[in-house]
Amino acid sequence: MQLRVTSLPGDGIGPEVIQQARRVLEQVAGGFGHTLELDEKEIGGAALTKFGHPLPDGTIQACLASQAVLLGAVGGPAFDHHPREIRPEAGLLRLRQALGAYANLRPAVFYPVLRESSPLREDVVRGTDILIVRELLGGLYFGQPRSIEGANGSREAVNTMRYGEAEIDRIARIGFALARKRRKKLVSVDKSNVLECSRLWREVVTRVGSEFPDVLLSHMYVDSAAMALVLKPTEFDVVLTENMFGDILSDQAGGVVGSLGLLASASIGGPVGLYEPVHGSAPDIAGRGIANPLGAILSVALMLRHTFQLPREAECVETAVMSALGGGLRTRDLARAGERTVTTEEIGWQIAEFVRQAAKTGGPSDRVSVSV
Ligand code: NAD
């Protein structure tokens, strides 16, 4: 199969984690007999520095000509003073729009091998396996009008939360379809006791839900959902929610299971899927070779599953990650005090090596293992 991918390393630790994710993807392609066409372009601060724009035309065109985009992270202190439209983050928001990627999938899974990484007691968090389905192109992040106006001392800021029925309908369908392939439970999160957008959200989600009678639908207010995520994380399966609530709850879910560096995401719904780790550019550790590349590598697994419909290859990458962790490999963010740590490059190499060996035997198996 032909795999056409554009890689956008971006800023900070983005290039470091994407280098390892690419290495794993190359190994998957080579090992399972696929042809990989990998193009690399700039986005964010890297693009601003080179082209004066956070999302140059050449980057959009390359992304639209591919089947999937693998992105590192954007942003950094050097750009924090820039006006909103020419900040690195504006490039990412525009890319999501250009790709029509309206459904952001963010899995948060508890791995027993990393039990010490979760701040929660193991009996509370063991078994957590949540898929957050976040609407990505609507709500407060895109609603117009938006402004800061007035004289200093009496300025007023405005953002607009806006949702249309069609936007809610299409994300709800994605959520229910995914729940159908999992444990068949979907919690829709809103704030319908206060917000009109949420009242419409609840009505449309309920209507779509009637077409999926095999999926158990429930509704929660976002404040209760935030509390329940910490108190009873194992009770959640699919969480369906709007843009800002999803942004916040998915980071919280990441905290529940342990490390931000482990979290992967897929943004789908348009013609080209966008895959990126959930973390940012981590300027505090950039350039030191200590970033955790697992979120980026697990984003490759999501790409193989959702864009290329290659579940065996996706499972191979996920098993490779588990094998690396099971073998005791830890980047600094995952290690306990006194525990030996490995570099970004070392863990990436080991995972790629696992994939190479597993591919020879036709897929992941218990006989292939990675050790420290
Ligand atoms: P961040 O995710 O970059 O970092 C938060 C903390 O987690 C830092 O201490 C960092 O060292 C650590 N961390 C993050 N990823 C890690 C990894 N892979 N391995 C080890 N440790 C890791 O969030 P922030 O500090 O709030 O933001 C930094 C910059 O990133 C800002 O410019 C922000 O706008 C940008 N950002 C970009 C994205 C994106 O590109 N999707 C997302 C969030 C933040």
XYZ file of C-alpha atoms and ligand atoms in Angstrom:
416
model
C 0.000 0.000 0.000
C 1.146 3.577 -0.748
C 1.405 5.737 2.397
C 1.648 9.456 1.539
C 2.508 11.417 4.684
C 3.615 14.999 5.306
C 5.684 15.519 8.424
C 5.620 18.886 10.194
C 8.153 18.757 13.053
C 7.445 22.345 14.182
C 9.159 23.838 17.232
C 10.893 22.974 20.496
C 10.856 19.214 21.104
C 8.640 18.729 17.996
C 11.576 17.838 15.692
C 13.076 15.515 18.323
C 9.924 13.432 18.854
C 8.967 13.459 15.166
C 12.368 12.091 14.197
C 11.626 8.997 16.313
C 8.031 8.733 15.074
C 9.311 8.837 11.472
C 11.858 6.147 12.255
C 9.068 3.881 13.526
C 6.824 4.672 10.543
C 9.684 3.888 8.138
C 10.210 0.572 9.870
C 6.480 -0.256 9.648
C 6.463 0.553 5.930
C 9.640 -1.446 5.219
C 8.670 -4.376 7.430
C 5.067 -4.783 6.272
C 5.699 -4.137 2.558
C 4.218 -0.644 2.159
C 5.676 2.225 0.144
C 6.170 5.339 2.210
C 6.297 8.768 0.570
C 7.336 11.161 3.326
C 7.532 14.891 2.718
C 8.722 17.367 5.366
C 7.527 20.984 5.701
C 7.588 23.875 8.170
C 4.854 25.064 10.502
C 4.658 27.353 13.559
C 7.742 29.198 14.751
C 9.997 27.314 12.328
C 7.844 28.577 9.427
C 7.653 32.098 10.875
C 11.426 32.264 11.076
C 11.942 30.979 7.532
C 8.931 32.421 5.663
C 7.416 35.050 7.973
C 4.158 33.042 8.199
C 3.126 30.269 10.634
C 1.449 28.241 7.867
C 3.016 28.904 4.449
C 1.102 27.954 1.282
C 3.706 25.303 0.467
C 2.918 23.560 3.760
C -0.861 23.574 3.202
C -0.450 22.298 -0.357
C 1.861 19.477 0.699
C -0.558 18.470 3.486
C -3.572 18.510 1.169
C -1.689 16.387 -1.367
C -0.969 13.705 1.228
C -3.248 11.246 3.037
C -2.055 12.031 6.547
C -0.063 14.667 8.401
C 2.276 13.923 11.308
C 2.861 16.999 13.435
C 5.251 17.597 16.361
C 4.343 20.772 18.250
C 4.317 24.513 17.714
C 5.087 27.524 19.870
C 7.830 28.949 21.987
C 8.766 31.931 24.143
C 10.364 33.781 21.194
C 6.899 34.173 19.650
C 4.823 34.872 22.744
C 4.788 38.635 22.086
C 3.518 38.234 18.474
C -0.057 39.320 17.628
C -2.493 36.387 17.619
C -2.667 36.002 13.799
C 1.082 35.547 13.444
C 1.714 33.338 16.433
C 2.795 29.724 15.826
C -0.519 28.465 17.299
C -2.466 30.373 14.596
C -0.713 28.174 12.010
C -1.955 25.036 13.734
C -5.552 26.295 14.045
C -5.538 27.204 10.352
C -4.115 23.836 9.398
C -6.892 22.026 11.272
C -9.408 24.155 9.384
C -7.721 23.620 6.009
C -7.773 19.849 6.554
C -11.418 19.909 7.677
C -10.321 17.873 10.705
C -13.345 18.413 12.935
C -13.085 15.316 15.135
C -10.222 15.200 17.600
C -9.727 11.778 19.177
C -7.657 11.682 22.340
C -7.242 8.284 23.994
C -6.171 8.187 27.658
C -5.244 4.672 28.747
C -3.766 3.504 32.044
C -0.751 1.239 31.567
C -0.116 -0.963 34.650
C 3.583 -0.867 33.849
C 3.508 2.891 34.551
C 1.414 2.646 37.717
C 3.740 4.977 39.636
C 3.270 7.739 37.052
C -0.396 8.308 37.917
C -1.075 10.604 40.861
C -4.164 8.483 41.654
C -4.307 5.316 43.733
C -3.921 2.258 41.578
C -7.282 0.796 42.651
C -8.952 3.985 41.331
C -7.126 4.276 38.019
C -6.471 0.636 37.033
C -8.548 -0.247 33.962
C -8.966 3.348 32.764
C -9.439 3.384 29.002
C -11.076 6.600 27.818
C -11.521 7.998 24.338
C -12.232 11.714 24.306
C -13.958 12.817 21.114
C -13.590 16.583 20.947
C -15.231 18.855 18.372
C -12.282 20.740 16.887
C -13.469 23.379 14.438
C -16.228 25.208 16.292
C -17.089 26.839 19.583
C -15.107 29.547 21.328
C -11.857 28.944 19.444
C -13.347 29.926 16.090
C -16.567 31.859 16.864
C -16.921 35.420 15.537
C -16.954 38.180 16.656
C -13.822 38.112 18.784
C -11.921 41.181 19.927
C -10.271 43.243 22.634
C -11.486 46.829 22.317
C -11.524 50.103 24.193
C -9.119 52.415 25.952
C -6.561 51.091 28.396
C -8.143 50.597 31.790
C -11.634 50.034 30.358
C -10.970 47.522 27.572
C -13.486 44.761 26.890
C -12.738 41.339 25.462
C -15.255 39.288 23.485
C -15.236 35.673 22.354
C -18.196 33.920 20.820
C -19.321 30.372 21.408
C -21.309 29.294 18.381
C -22.497 25.849 17.273
C -24.741 24.804 14.406
C -26.875 21.645 14.354
C -24.905 20.191 11.452
C -21.595 20.620 13.297
C -22.966 18.855 16.371
C -24.608 16.136 14.316
C -21.425 15.185 12.450
C -19.194 14.978 15.551
C -21.885 13.034 17.425
C -21.976 10.445 14.628
C -18.215 9.967 14.915
C -18.523 9.556 18.693
C -21.320 6.971 18.483
C -19.598 5.034 15.688
C -16.420 4.817 17.779
C -18.354 3.852 20.917
C -19.935 1.032 18.928
C -16.453 -0.439 18.351
C -15.556 -0.111 22.047
C -17.568 -0.706 25.236
C -20.692 0.932 23.782
C -20.961 3.721 26.371
C -20.969 7.394 25.462
C -21.082 10.332 27.860
C -21.896 13.647 26.222
C -20.444 16.546 28.211
C -22.003 20.012 28.124
C -23.145 22.880 30.329
C -26.770 22.885 29.280
C -27.946 24.304 32.623
C -26.274 27.600 31.639
C -25.356 27.750 27.927
C -27.641 27.834 24.871
C -24.926 26.145 22.782
C -24.995 23.268 25.240
C -28.804 23.005 25.143
C -28.660 22.606 21.377
C -25.707 20.210 21.782
C -27.687 17.961 24.146
C -30.777 17.975 21.916
C -28.847 17.059 18.752
C -26.699 14.419 20.477
C -29.846 12.797 21.907
C -31.429 12.756 18.442
C -28.349 11.175 16.841
C -28.134 8.743 19.758
C -31.574 7.352 18.903
C -30.000 5.985 15.715
C -27.455 4.072 17.819
C -29.703 2.167 20.268
C -26.901 -0.279 21.091
C -24.795 2.557 22.576
C -25.687 3.639 26.118
C -25.917 7.447 26.063
C -25.712 9.624 29.151
C -25.213 13.368 29.653
C -23.055 15.179 32.193
C -22.324 18.788 32.998
C -18.692 19.622 32.412
C -18.029 20.443 36.071
C -19.369 17.048 37.254
C -17.494 15.317 34.445
C -14.221 16.917 35.587
C -14.803 15.598 39.100
C -15.919 12.132 37.988
C -12.853 11.796 35.740
C -10.695 11.921 38.839
C -12.978 9.992 41.200
C -14.141 7.206 38.874
C -12.090 7.288 35.651
C -12.817 3.630 34.837
C -16.526 4.388 34.368
C -15.847 6.406 31.210
C -15.638 4.883 27.748
C -16.242 7.524 25.025
C -16.533 11.158 26.134
C -18.112 13.378 23.474
C -17.758 17.108 23.924
C -17.272 20.529 22.349
C -13.975 22.235 21.590
C -12.967 23.988 24.806
C -14.415 21.459 27.259
C -12.581 18.745 25.289
C -9.318 20.657 25.383
C -9.458 20.883 29.156
C -10.856 17.423 29.933
C -8.375 15.654 27.667
C -5.389 17.195 29.456
C -7.015 16.235 32.729
C -7.485 12.670 31.499
C -3.785 12.708 30.575
C -2.922 13.705 34.119
C -5.120 10.890 35.448
C -3.214 8.196 33.541
C 0.238 9.611 34.156
C 2.322 11.445 31.633
C 1.504 14.090 29.079
C 4.399 12.759 26.992
C 2.456 9.516 26.371
C -0.694 11.010 24.918
C -1.427 10.783 21.208
C -4.181 12.366 19.153
C -5.896 12.005 15.807
C -7.882 14.753 14.101
C -10.119 13.258 11.454
C -13.300 13.922 9.505
C -11.782 15.736 6.527
C -9.958 14.312 3.509
C -6.575 14.298 5.296
C -6.024 13.106 8.874
C -3.832 15.058 11.280
C -1.877 13.114 13.908
C 0.034 14.760 16.737
C 1.078 14.200 20.320
C -1.081 16.093 22.809
C 1.884 17.855 24.447
C 3.308 21.198 23.363
C 6.805 22.236 22.296
C 8.215 21.964 25.874
C 10.786 24.751 25.457
C 12.151 23.963 28.946
C 13.639 20.658 27.729
C 14.053 21.277 23.969
C 17.391 20.385 22.399
C 18.500 18.151 25.284
C 17.532 14.792 23.803
C 15.392 13.879 26.814
C 11.856 14.403 25.457
C 9.483 11.472 25.579
C 8.631 10.498 21.968
C 5.905 7.975 22.874
C 2.997 10.390 22.253
C 4.356 11.033 18.754
C 4.992 7.323 18.137
C 1.511 6.374 19.370
C 0.148 9.057 17.012
C 1.691 6.998 14.195
C -0.324 4.021 15.485
C -3.497 6.147 15.327
C -2.586 7.172 11.769
C -2.117 3.557 10.707
C -5.476 2.630 12.224
C -7.660 5.584 11.211
C -6.243 6.858 7.900
C -4.642 3.748 6.441
C -6.985 1.137 7.968
C -3.997 -1.006 8.950
C -4.949 -2.376 12.402
C -2.224 -5.046 12.442
C 0.490 -2.452 11.845
C -1.079 -0.094 14.424
C -1.153 -2.880 16.992
C 2.482 -3.673 16.230
C 3.499 -0.091 17.085
C 1.394 -0.107 20.275
C 2.864 -3.457 21.328
C 6.358 -2.111 20.636
C 5.701 0.833 22.943
C 4.377 -1.482 25.668
C 7.342 -3.770 25.206
C 9.783 -0.860 25.609
C 8.034 0.228 28.802
C 7.728 -3.381 30.013
C 11.470 -3.786 29.419
C 12.089 -0.868 31.784
C 12.908 1.878 29.271
C 11.994 5.259 30.747
C 12.556 8.780 29.519
C 13.159 11.284 32.283
C 9.495 12.319 32.626
C 8.474 8.705 33.347
C 11.335 7.668 35.608
C 11.157 7.497 39.374
C 13.926 9.014 41.484
C 17.138 7.061 41.005
C 15.775 5.030 38.075
C 17.952 4.757 34.960
C 16.722 6.903 32.063
C 17.160 6.683 28.311
C 17.288 9.391 25.669
C 14.638 10.225 23.087
C 16.816 8.554 20.474
C 17.444 5.364 22.476
C 13.781 4.630 23.176
C 12.841 5.496 19.569
C 15.509 3.146 18.253
C 14.355 0.290 20.501
C 10.741 0.670 19.418
C 11.716 0.754 15.744
C 13.829 -2.356 16.330
C 10.874 -4.151 17.924
C 8.728 -3.269 14.905
C 11.444 -4.545 12.542
C 11.630 -7.894 14.347
C 7.860 -8.215 14.722
C 7.269 -7.486 11.037
C 9.554 -10.414 10.145
C 7.243 -12.737 12.072
C 4.118 -11.212 10.522
C 3.005 -8.995 13.419
C 3.494 -8.486 17.139
C 4.079 -11.594 19.209
C 5.180 -12.429 22.735
C 8.384 -13.914 21.368
C 9.703 -10.492 20.377
C 10.772 -8.325 23.267
C 12.875 -5.312 23.987
C 15.128 -5.245 27.006
C 17.127 -2.489 28.647
P 4.013 21.654 27.113
O 3.147 20.473 26.813
O 4.943 22.051 26.046
O 4.873 21.345 28.442
C 4.295 21.156 29.735
C 5.286 20.393 30.624
O 5.338 19.030 30.201
C 6.721 20.917 30.508
O 7.341 20.827 31.762
C 7.386 19.970 29.548
O 8.781 19.833 29.739
C 6.651 18.670 29.808
N 6.542 17.866 28.592
C 5.697 18.102 27.556
N 5.880 17.189 26.606
C 6.845 16.362 27.037
C 7.481 15.230 26.484
N 7.168 14.743 25.274
N 8.468 14.622 27.195
C 8.807 15.076 28.408
N 8.232 16.135 29.003
C 7.270 16.790 28.317
O 3.033 22.848 27.493
P 3.365 24.391 27.806
O 4.651 24.472 28.557
O 2.128 24.923 28.369
O 3.561 25.077 26.381
C 4.827 25.280 25.750
C 4.591 25.796 24.336
O 3.910 24.780 23.571
C 3.703 27.046 24.270
O 4.232 27.887 23.269
C 2.334 26.515 23.855
O 1.565 27.460 23.154
C 2.735 25.367 22.965
N 1.719 24.299 22.842
C 1.585 23.733 21.621
C 0.718 22.672 21.441
C 0.654 22.027 20.089
O 1.518 22.270 19.259
N -0.338 21.186 19.820
C -0.039 22.178 22.522
C 0.143 22.771 23.784
C 1.039 23.832 23.939
